[in-house]
mmCIF file of C-alpha atoms in Angstrom:
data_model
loop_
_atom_site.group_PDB
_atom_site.id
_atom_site.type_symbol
_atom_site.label_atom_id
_atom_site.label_comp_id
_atom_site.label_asym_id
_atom_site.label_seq_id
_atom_site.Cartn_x
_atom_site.Cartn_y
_atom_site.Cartn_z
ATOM 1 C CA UNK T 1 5.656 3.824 1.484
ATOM 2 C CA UNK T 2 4.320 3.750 -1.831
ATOM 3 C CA UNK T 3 0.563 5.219 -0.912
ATOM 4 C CA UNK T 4 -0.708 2.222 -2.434
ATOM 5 C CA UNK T 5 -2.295 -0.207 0.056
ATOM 6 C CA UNK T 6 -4.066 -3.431 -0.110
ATOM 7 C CA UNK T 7 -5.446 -5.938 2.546
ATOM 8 C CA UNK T 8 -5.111 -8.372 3.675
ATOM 9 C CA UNK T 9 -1.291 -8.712 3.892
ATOM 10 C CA UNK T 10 -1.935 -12.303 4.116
ATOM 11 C CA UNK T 11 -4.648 -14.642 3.005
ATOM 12 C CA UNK T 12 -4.870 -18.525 4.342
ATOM 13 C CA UNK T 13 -7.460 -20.416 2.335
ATOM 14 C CA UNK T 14 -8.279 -23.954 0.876
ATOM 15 C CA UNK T 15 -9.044 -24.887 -2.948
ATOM 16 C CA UNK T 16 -12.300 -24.599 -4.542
ATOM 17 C CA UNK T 17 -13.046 -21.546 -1.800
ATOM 18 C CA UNK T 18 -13.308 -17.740 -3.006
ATOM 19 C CA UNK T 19 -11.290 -14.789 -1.820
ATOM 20 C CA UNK T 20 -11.238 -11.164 -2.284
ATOM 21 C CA UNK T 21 -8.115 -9.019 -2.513
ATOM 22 C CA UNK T 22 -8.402 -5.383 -2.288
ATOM 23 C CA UNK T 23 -6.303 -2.420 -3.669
ATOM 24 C CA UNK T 24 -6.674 1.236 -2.436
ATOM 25 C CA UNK T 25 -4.282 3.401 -4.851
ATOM 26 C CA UNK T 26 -2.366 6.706 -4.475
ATOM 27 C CA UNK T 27 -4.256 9.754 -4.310
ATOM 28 C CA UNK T 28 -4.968 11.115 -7.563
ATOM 29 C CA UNK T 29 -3.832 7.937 -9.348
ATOM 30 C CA UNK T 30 -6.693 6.713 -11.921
ATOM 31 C CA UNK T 31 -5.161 3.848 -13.271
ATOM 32 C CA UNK T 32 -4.975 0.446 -11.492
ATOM 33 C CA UNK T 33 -3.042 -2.587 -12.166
ATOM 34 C CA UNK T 34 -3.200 -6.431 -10.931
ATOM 35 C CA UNK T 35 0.373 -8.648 -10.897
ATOM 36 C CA UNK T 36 0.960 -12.224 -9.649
ATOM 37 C CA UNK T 37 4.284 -13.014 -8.373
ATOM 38 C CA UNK T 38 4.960 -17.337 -8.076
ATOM 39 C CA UNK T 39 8.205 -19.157 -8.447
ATOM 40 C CA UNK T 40 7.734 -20.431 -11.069
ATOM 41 C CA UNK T 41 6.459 -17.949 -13.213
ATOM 42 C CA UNK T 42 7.890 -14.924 -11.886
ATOM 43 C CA UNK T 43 6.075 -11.259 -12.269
ATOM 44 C CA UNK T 44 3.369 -11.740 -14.748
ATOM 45 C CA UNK T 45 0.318 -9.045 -15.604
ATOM 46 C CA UNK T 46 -3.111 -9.536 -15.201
ATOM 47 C CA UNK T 47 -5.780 -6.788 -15.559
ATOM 48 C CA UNK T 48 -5.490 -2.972 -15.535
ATOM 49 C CA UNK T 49 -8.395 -0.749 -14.980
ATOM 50 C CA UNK T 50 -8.607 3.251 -15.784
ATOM 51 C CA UNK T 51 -10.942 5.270 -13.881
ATOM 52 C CA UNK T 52 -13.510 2.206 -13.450
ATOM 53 C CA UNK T 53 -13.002 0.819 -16.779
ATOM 54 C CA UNK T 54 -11.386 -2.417 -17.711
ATOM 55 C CA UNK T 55 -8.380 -1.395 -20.369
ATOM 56 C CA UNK T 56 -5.935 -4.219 -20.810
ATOM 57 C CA UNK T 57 -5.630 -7.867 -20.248
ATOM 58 C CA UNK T 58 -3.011 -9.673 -19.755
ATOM 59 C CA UNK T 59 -2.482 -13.840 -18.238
ATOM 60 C CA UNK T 60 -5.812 -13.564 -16.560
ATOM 61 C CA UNK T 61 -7.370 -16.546 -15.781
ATOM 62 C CA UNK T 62 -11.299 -16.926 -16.256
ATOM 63 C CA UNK T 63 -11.588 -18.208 -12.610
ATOM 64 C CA UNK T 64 -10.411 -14.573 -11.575
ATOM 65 C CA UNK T 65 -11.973 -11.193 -12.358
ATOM 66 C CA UNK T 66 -11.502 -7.767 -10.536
ATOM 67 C CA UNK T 67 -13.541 -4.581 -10.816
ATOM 68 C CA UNK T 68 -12.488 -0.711 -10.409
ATOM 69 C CA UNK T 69 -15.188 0.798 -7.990
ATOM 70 C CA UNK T 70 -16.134 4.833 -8.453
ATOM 71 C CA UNK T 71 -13.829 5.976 -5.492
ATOM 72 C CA UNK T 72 -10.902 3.596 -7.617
ATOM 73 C CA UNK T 73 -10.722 1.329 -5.174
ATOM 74 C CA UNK T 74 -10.263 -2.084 -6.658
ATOM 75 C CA UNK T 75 -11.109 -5.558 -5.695
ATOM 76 C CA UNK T 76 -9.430 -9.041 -7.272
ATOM 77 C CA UNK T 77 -11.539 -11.879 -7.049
ATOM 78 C CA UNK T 78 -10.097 -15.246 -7.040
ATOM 79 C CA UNK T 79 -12.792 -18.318 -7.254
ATOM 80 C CA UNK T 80 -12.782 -22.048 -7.612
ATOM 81 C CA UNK T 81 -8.608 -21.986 -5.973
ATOM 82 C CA UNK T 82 -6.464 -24.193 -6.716
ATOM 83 C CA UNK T 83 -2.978 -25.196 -5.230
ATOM 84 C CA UNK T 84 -1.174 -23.578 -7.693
ATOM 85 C CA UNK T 85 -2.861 -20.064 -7.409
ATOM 86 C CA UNK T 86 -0.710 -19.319 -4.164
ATOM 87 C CA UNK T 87 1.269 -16.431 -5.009
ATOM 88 C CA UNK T 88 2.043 -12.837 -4.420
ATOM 89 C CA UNK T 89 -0.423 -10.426 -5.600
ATOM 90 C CA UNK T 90 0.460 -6.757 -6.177
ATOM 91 C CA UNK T 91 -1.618 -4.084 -7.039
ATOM 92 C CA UNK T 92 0.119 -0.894 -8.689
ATOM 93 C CA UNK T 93 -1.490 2.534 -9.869
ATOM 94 C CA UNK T 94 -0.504 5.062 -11.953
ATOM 95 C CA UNK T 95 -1.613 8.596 -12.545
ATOM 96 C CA UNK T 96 -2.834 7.887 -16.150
ATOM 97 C CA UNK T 97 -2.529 5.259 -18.365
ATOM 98 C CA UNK T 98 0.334 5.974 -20.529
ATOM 99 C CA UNK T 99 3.044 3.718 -21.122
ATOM 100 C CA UNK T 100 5.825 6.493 -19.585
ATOM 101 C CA UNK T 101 3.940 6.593 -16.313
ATOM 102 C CA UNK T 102 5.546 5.664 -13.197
ATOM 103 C CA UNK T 103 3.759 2.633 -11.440
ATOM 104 C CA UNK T 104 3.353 2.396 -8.317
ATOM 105 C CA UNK T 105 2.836 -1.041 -6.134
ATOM 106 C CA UNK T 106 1.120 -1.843 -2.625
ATOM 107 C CA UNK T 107 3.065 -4.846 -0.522
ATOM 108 C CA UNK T 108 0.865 -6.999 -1.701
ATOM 109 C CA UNK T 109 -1.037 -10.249 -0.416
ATOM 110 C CA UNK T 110 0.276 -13.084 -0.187
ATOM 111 C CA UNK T 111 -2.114 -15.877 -0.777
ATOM 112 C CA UNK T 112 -1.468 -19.684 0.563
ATOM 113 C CA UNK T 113 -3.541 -22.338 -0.779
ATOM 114 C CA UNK T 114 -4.131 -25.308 1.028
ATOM 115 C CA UNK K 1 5.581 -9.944 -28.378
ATOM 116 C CA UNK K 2 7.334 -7.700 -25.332
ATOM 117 C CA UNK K 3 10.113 -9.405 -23.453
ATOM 118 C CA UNK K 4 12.811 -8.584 -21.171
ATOM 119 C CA UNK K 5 15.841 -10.879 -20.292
ATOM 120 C CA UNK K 6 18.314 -10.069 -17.361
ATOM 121 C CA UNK K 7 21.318 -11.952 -16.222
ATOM 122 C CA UNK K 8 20.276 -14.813 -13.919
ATOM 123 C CA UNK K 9 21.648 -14.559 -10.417
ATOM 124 C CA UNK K 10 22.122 -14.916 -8.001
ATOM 125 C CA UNK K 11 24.864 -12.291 -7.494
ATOM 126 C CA UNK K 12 27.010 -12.188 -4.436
ATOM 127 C CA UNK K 13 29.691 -9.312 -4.313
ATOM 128 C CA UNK K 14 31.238 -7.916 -1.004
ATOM 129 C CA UNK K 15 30.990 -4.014 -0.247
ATOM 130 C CA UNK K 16 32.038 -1.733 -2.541
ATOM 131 C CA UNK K 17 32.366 -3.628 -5.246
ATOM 132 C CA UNK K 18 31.315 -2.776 -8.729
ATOM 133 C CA UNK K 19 27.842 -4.260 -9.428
ATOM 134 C CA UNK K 20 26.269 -4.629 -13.537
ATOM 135 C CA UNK K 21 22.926 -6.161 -13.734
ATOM 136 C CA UNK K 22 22.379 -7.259 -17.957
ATOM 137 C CA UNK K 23 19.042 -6.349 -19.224
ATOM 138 C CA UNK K 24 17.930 -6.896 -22.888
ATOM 139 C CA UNK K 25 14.573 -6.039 -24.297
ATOM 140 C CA UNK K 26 12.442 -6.943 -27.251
ATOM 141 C CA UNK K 27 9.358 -4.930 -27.989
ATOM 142 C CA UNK K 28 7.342 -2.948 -29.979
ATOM 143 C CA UNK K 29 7.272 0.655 -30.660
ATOM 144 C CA UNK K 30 9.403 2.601 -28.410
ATOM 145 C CA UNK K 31 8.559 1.214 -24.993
ATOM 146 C CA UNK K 32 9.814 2.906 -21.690
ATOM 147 C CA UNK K 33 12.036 1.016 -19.431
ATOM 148 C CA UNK K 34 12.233 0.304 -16.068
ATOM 149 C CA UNK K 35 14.476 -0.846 -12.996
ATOM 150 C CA UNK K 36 12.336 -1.933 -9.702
ATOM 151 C CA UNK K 37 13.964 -3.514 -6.688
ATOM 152 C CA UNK K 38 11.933 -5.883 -4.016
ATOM 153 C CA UNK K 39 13.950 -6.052 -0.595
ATOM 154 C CA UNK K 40 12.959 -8.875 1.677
ATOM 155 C CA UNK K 41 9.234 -8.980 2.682
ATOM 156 C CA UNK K 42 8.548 -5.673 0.662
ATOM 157 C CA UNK K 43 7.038 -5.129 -2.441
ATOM 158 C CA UNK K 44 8.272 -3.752 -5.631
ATOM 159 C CA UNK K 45 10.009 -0.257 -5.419
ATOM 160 C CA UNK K 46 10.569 1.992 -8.819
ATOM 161 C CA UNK K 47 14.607 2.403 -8.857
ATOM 162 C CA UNK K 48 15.028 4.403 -11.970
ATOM 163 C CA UNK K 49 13.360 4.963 -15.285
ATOM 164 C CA UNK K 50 13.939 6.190 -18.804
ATOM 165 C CA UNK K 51 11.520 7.085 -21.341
ATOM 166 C CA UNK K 52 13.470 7.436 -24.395
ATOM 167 C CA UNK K 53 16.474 6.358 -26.485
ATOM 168 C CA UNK K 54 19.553 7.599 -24.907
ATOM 169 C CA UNK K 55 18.403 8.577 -21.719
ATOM 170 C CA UNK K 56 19.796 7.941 -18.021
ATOM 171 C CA UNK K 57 17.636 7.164 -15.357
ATOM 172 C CA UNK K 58 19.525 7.600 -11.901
ATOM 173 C CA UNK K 59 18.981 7.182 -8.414
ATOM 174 C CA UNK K 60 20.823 6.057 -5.334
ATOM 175 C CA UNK K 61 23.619 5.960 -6.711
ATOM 176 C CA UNK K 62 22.416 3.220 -9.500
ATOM 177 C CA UNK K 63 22.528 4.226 -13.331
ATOM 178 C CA UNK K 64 21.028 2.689 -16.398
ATOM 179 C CA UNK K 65 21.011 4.502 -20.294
ATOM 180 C CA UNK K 66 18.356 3.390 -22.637
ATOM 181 C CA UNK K 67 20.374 1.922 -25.784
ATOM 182 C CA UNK K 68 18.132 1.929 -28.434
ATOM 183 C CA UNK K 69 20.883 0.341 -30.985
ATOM 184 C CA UNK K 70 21.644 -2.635 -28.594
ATOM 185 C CA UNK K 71 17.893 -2.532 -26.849
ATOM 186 C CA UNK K 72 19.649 -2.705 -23.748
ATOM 187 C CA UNK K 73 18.684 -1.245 -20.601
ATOM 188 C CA UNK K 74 21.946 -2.261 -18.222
ATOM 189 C CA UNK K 75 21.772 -1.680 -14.425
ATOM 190 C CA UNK K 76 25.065 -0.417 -12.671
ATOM 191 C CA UNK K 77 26.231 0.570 -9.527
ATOM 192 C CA UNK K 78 29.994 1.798 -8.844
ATOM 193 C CA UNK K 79 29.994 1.110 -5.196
ATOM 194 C CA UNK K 80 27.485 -1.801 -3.497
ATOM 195 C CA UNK K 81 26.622 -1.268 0.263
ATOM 196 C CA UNK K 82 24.987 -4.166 2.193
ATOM 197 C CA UNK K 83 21.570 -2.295 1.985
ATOM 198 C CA UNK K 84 21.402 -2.927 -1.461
ATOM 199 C CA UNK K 85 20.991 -6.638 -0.876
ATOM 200 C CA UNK K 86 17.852 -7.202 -2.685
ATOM 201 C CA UNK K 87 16.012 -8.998 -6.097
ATOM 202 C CA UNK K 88 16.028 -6.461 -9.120
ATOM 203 C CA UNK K 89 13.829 -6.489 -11.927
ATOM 204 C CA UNK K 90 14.200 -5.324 -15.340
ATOM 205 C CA UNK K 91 10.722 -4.212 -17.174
ATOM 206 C CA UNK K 92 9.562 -2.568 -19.775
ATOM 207 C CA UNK K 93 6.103 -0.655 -20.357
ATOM 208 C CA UNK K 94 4.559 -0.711 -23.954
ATOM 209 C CA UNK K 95 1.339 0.798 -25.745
ATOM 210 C CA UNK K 96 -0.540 -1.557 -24.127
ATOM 211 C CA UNK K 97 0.031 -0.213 -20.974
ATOM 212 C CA UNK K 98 0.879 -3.554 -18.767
ATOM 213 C CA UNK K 99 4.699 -3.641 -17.327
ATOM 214 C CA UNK K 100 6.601 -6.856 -18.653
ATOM 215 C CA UNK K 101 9.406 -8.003 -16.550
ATOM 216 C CA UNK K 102 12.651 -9.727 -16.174
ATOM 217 C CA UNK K 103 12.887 -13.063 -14.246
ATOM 218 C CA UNK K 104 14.913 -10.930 -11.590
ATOM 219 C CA UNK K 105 18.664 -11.047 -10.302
ATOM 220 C CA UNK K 106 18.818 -11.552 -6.360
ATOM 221 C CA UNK K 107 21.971 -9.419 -5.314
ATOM 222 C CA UNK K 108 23.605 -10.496 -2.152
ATOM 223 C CA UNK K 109 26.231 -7.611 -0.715
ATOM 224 C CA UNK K 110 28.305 -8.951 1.924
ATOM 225 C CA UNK K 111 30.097 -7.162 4.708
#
Protein backbone atom coordinates (compact mmCIF):
# COMPACT_ATOMS: atom_id res chain seq x y z
CA UNK A 1 0.00 0.00 0.00
CA UNK A 2 1.36 3.03 -1.32
CA UNK A 3 -0.76 5.65 1.07
CA UNK A 4 -1.91 7.13 -1.99
CA UNK A 5 -5.63 6.53 -2.68
CA UNK A 6 -8.07 7.56 -5.23
CA UNK A 7 -11.81 6.69 -5.95
CA UNK A 8 -13.50 5.40 -7.62
CA UNK A 9 -11.56 2.21 -8.53
CA UNK A 10 -13.77 2.06 -11.43
CA UNK A 11 -15.73 4.53 -13.47
CA UNK A 12 -18.57 3.34 -16.20
CA UNK A 13 -19.66 6.31 -18.28
CA UNK A 14 -20.84 7.32 -21.87
CA UNK A 15 -19.21 10.08 -24.28
CA UNK A 16 -19.94 13.63 -24.15
CA UNK A 17 -20.75 13.02 -20.10
CA UNK A 18 -18.32 14.50 -17.29
CA UNK A 19 -16.53 12.63 -14.56
CA UNK A 20 -14.49 13.39 -11.62
CA UNK A 21 -11.50 11.38 -10.44
CA UNK A 22 -10.10 12.00 -7.12
CA UNK A 23 -6.57 11.60 -5.55
CA UNK A 24 -5.88 11.68 -1.74
CA UNK A 25 -1.87 11.56 -1.40
CA UNK A 26 0.56 10.30 1.29
CA UNK A 27 0.78 12.13 4.37
CA UNK A 28 3.14 14.84 4.21
CA UNK A 29 3.49 14.56 0.42
CA UNK A 30 2.93 18.17 -1.28
CA UNK A 31 3.37 17.36 -4.68
CA UNK A 32 0.71 15.66 -6.86
CA UNK A 33 0.87 14.10 -10.17
CA UNK A 34 -1.85 12.93 -12.93
CA UNK A 35 -0.81 9.77 -15.51
CA UNK A 36 -2.97 8.05 -18.17
CA UNK A 37 -2.23 4.55 -18.89
CA UNK A 38 -4.05 3.22 -22.65
CA UNK A 39 -2.76 0.62 -25.01
CA UNK A 40 -1.91 2.38 -27.22
CA UNK A 41 -0.08 5.03 -25.80
CA UNK A 42 1.31 3.54 -22.82
CA UNK A 43 2.22 5.73 -19.47
CA UNK A 44 2.03 9.28 -20.51
CA UNK A 45 2.07 12.58 -17.99
CA UNK A 46 -0.44 14.97 -17.59
CA UNK A 47 -0.48 17.68 -14.87
CA UNK A 48 1.47 17.99 -11.58
CA UNK A 49 0.44 20.27 -8.86
CA UNK A 50 2.72 21.50 -5.70
CA UNK A 51 1.04 22.49 -2.64
CA UNK A 52 -2.19 23.81 -4.63
CA UNK A 53 -0.35 25.20 -7.45
CA UNK A 54 -0.31 24.02 -10.99
CA UNK A 55 3.69 23.39 -11.87
CA UNK A 56 4.09 21.32 -14.99
CA UNK A 57 2.19 20.22 -17.97
CA UNK A 58 2.55 17.60 -19.80
CA UNK A 59 -0.09 15.67 -22.84
CA UNK A 60 -3.03 17.33 -21.22
CA UNK A 61 -5.86 17.65 -23.17
CA UNK A 62 -8.03 20.98 -22.98
CA UNK A 63 -11.20 18.84 -22.39
CA UNK A 64 -9.49 17.81 -18.97
CA UNK A 65 -8.30 20.00 -16.09
CA UNK A 66 -7.61 19.04 -12.37
CA UNK A 67 -7.13 21.27 -9.34
CA UNK A 68 -4.96 20.76 -5.98
CA UNK A 69 -7.43 21.65 -3.06
CA UNK A 70 -5.79 23.26 0.42
CA UNK A 71 -5.85 19.83 2.33
CA UNK A 72 -3.85 18.46 -1.26
CA UNK A 73 -6.41 16.52 -2.15
CA UNK A 74 -6.77 16.56 -5.88
CA UNK A 75 -9.53 16.14 -8.31
CA UNK A 76 -9.14 15.26 -12.38
CA UNK A 77 -11.86 16.38 -14.35
CA UNK A 78 -12.60 14.75 -17.55
CA UNK A 79 -15.49 16.56 -19.82
CA UNK A 80 -17.00 16.22 -23.23
CA UNK A 81 -15.60 11.96 -23.21
CA UNK A 82 -14.89 10.40 -25.87
CA UNK A 83 -14.29 6.62 -26.72
CA UNK A 84 -10.84 6.91 -26.77
CA UNK A 85 -10.37 8.58 -23.26
CA UNK A 86 -10.89 5.05 -21.54
CA UNK A 87 -7.82 4.41 -19.77
CA UNK A 88 -6.06 3.97 -16.52
CA UNK A 89 -5.60 6.97 -14.50
CA UNK A 90 -2.98 7.15 -11.73
CA UNK A 91 -2.38 9.69 -9.41
CA UNK A 92 1.23 9.77 -7.71
CA UNK A 93 2.67 12.24 -4.96
CA UNK A 94 5.81 13.08 -3.89
CA UNK A 95 7.21 14.82 -0.87
CA UNK A 96 8.53 17.84 -2.90
CA UNK A 97 8.94 18.55 -6.26
CA UNK A 98 12.38 17.69 -7.15
CA UNK A 99 13.30 15.59 -9.89
CA UNK A 100 15.23 12.88 -7.29
CA UNK A 101 12.01 12.42 -5.37
CA UNK A 102 10.47 9.15 -5.06
CA UNK A 103 6.84 9.07 -6.56
CA UNK A 104 4.43 7.48 -5.27
CA UNK A 105 1.07 6.08 -7.18
CA UNK A 106 -2.62 5.21 -5.96
CA UNK A 107 -4.28 1.99 -7.98
CA UNK A 108 -5.80 4.11 -9.98
CA UNK A 109 -9.29 4.37 -11.87
CA UNK A 110 -10.01 2.79 -14.48
CA UNK A 111 -12.33 4.62 -16.74
CA UNK A 112 -14.63 2.76 -19.56
CA UNK A 113 -16.21 4.81 -22.10
CA UNK A 114 -19.14 3.76 -23.75
CA UNK B 1 13.16 15.96 -25.56
CA UNK B 2 13.23 13.08 -22.55
CA UNK B 3 12.83 9.52 -23.70
CA UNK B 4 13.30 6.15 -22.45
CA UNK B 5 13.42 2.90 -24.61
CA UNK B 6 13.32 -0.68 -23.03
CA UNK B 7 13.45 -4.00 -24.71
CA UNK B 8 9.98 -4.98 -25.96
CA UNK B 9 8.60 -8.12 -24.40
CA UNK B 10 7.12 -9.99 -23.70
CA UNK B 11 9.63 -12.07 -21.70
CA UNK B 12 8.93 -15.58 -20.61
CA UNK B 13 11.77 -17.35 -18.55
CA UNK B 14 11.16 -20.35 -16.12
CA UNK B 15 12.35 -20.04 -12.33
CA UNK B 16 15.55 -19.16 -11.58
CA UNK B 17 16.63 -18.07 -14.53
CA UNK B 18 18.71 -15.04 -15.17
CA UNK B 19 16.43 -12.10 -16.14
CA UNK B 20 18.04 -8.45 -18.03
CA UNK B 21 15.48 -5.92 -18.84
CA UNK B 22 17.43 -3.12 -21.61
CA UNK B 23 16.73 0.40 -20.77
CA UNK B 24 18.23 3.39 -22.71
CA UNK B 25 17.59 7.00 -21.98
CA UNK B 26 17.86 10.32 -23.71
CA UNK B 27 17.47 13.48 -21.72
CA UNK B 28 18.53 16.55 -20.53
CA UNK B 29 20.63 17.53 -17.69
CA UNK B 30 21.32 14.79 -15.36
CA UNK B 31 17.92 13.20 -14.86
CA UNK B 32 17.28 10.48 -12.12
CA UNK B 33 16.21 7.11 -13.15
CA UNK B 34 13.77 4.83 -12.28
CA UNK B 35 12.53 1.06 -12.30
CA UNK B 36 8.59 0.61 -11.35
CA UNK B 37 6.82 -2.70 -11.66
CA UNK B 38 2.75 -3.05 -12.12
CA UNK B 39 1.60 -6.71 -11.09
CA UNK B 40 -1.80 -7.70 -12.33
CA UNK B 41 -4.70 -5.39 -11.27
CA UNK B 42 -2.22 -3.16 -9.18
CA UNK B 43 -0.81 -0.03 -9.84
CA UNK B 44 2.66 1.11 -10.32
CA UNK B 45 5.19 0.12 -7.50
CA UNK B 46 8.81 2.04 -7.20
CA UNK B 47 11.40 -1.06 -7.61
CA UNK B 48 14.64 0.77 -7.36
CA UNK B 49 16.11 4.15 -8.07
CA UNK B 50 19.34 5.98 -8.71
CA UNK B 51 20.01 9.54 -8.64
CA UNK B 52 23.33 9.88 -10.08
CA UNK B 53 25.97 8.61 -12.53
CA UNK B 54 27.32 5.42 -11.31
CA UNK B 55 25.01 4.56 -8.79
CA UNK B 56 23.09 1.15 -7.92
CA UNK B 57 19.70 1.14 -6.98
CA UNK B 58 18.74 -2.35 -5.38
CA UNK B 59 15.93 -4.07 -4.06
CA UNK B 60 14.45 -7.53 -3.98
CA UNK B 61 16.96 -8.92 -5.21
CA UNK B 62 16.80 -6.70 -8.65
CA UNK B 63 19.86 -4.35 -9.53
CA UNK B 64 20.28 -1.55 -11.99
CA UNK B 65 23.69 1.06 -12.18
CA UNK B 66 23.15 4.40 -13.72
CA UNK B 67 25.72 4.48 -16.80
CA UNK B 68 26.15 7.83 -17.59
CA UNK B 69 28.70 6.97 -20.64
CA UNK B 70 26.17 4.51 -22.29
CA UNK B 71 22.87 6.43 -20.70
CA UNK B 72 21.78 3.16 -19.77
CA UNK B 73 19.82 2.25 -16.89
CA UNK B 74 19.69 -1.90 -17.30
CA UNK B 75 17.36 -3.95 -15.03
CA UNK B 76 18.74 -7.41 -13.75
CA UNK B 77 17.82 -10.07 -11.68
CA UNK B 78 20.16 -13.26 -11.00
CA UNK B 79 17.43 -15.55 -9.94
CA UNK B 80 13.47 -15.01 -11.23
CA UNK B 81 10.73 -16.51 -8.89
CA UNK B 82 7.14 -16.80 -10.24
CA UNK B 83 6.15 -13.72 -8.06
CA UNK B 84 8.02 -11.61 -10.15
CA UNK B 85 5.65 -12.17 -13.04
CA UNK B 86 4.73 -8.70 -13.77
CA UNK B 87 5.06 -5.47 -16.54
CA UNK B 88 8.25 -3.30 -15.71
CA UNK B 89 8.79 0.11 -16.60
CA UNK B 90 11.80 2.03 -17.21
CA UNK B 91 11.49 6.03 -16.43
CA UNK B 92 13.29 8.74 -15.97
CA UNK B 93 12.54 12.09 -13.92
CA UNK B 94 13.98 15.45 -15.32
CA UNK B 95 13.97 19.28 -14.22
CA UNK B 96 10.70 19.45 -15.18
CA UNK B 97 9.59 17.30 -12.68
CA UNK B 98 7.06 14.83 -14.75
CA UNK B 99 8.32 10.95 -14.88
CA UNK B 100 8.80 9.78 -18.64
CA UNK B 101 8.53 6.14 -19.20
CA UNK B 102 9.38 3.11 -21.14
CA UNK B 103 6.68 1.29 -23.21
CA UNK B 104 7.12 -1.59 -20.52
CA UNK B 105 8.42 -5.33 -20.73
CA UNK B 106 5.68 -7.89 -19.41
CA UNK B 107 7.85 -10.69 -17.66
CA UNK B 108 6.22 -14.02 -17.47
CA UNK B 109 8.17 -16.54 -14.79
CA UNK B 110 7.02 -19.94 -15.14
CA UNK B 111 7.08 -22.77 -12.65
Amino acid sequence: DSGVTQTPKHLITATGQRVTLRCSPRSGDLSVYWYQQSLDQGLQFLIQYYNGEERAKGNILERFSAQQFPDLHSELNLSSLELGDSALYFCASSVQDLGTDTQYFGPGTRLTVL
Amino acid sequence: GNSVTQMEGPVTLSEEAFLTINCTYTATGYPSLFWYVQYPGEGLQLLLKATKADDKGSNKGFEATYRKETTSFHLEKGSVQVSDSAVYFCALCSNDYKLSFGAGTTVTVRA
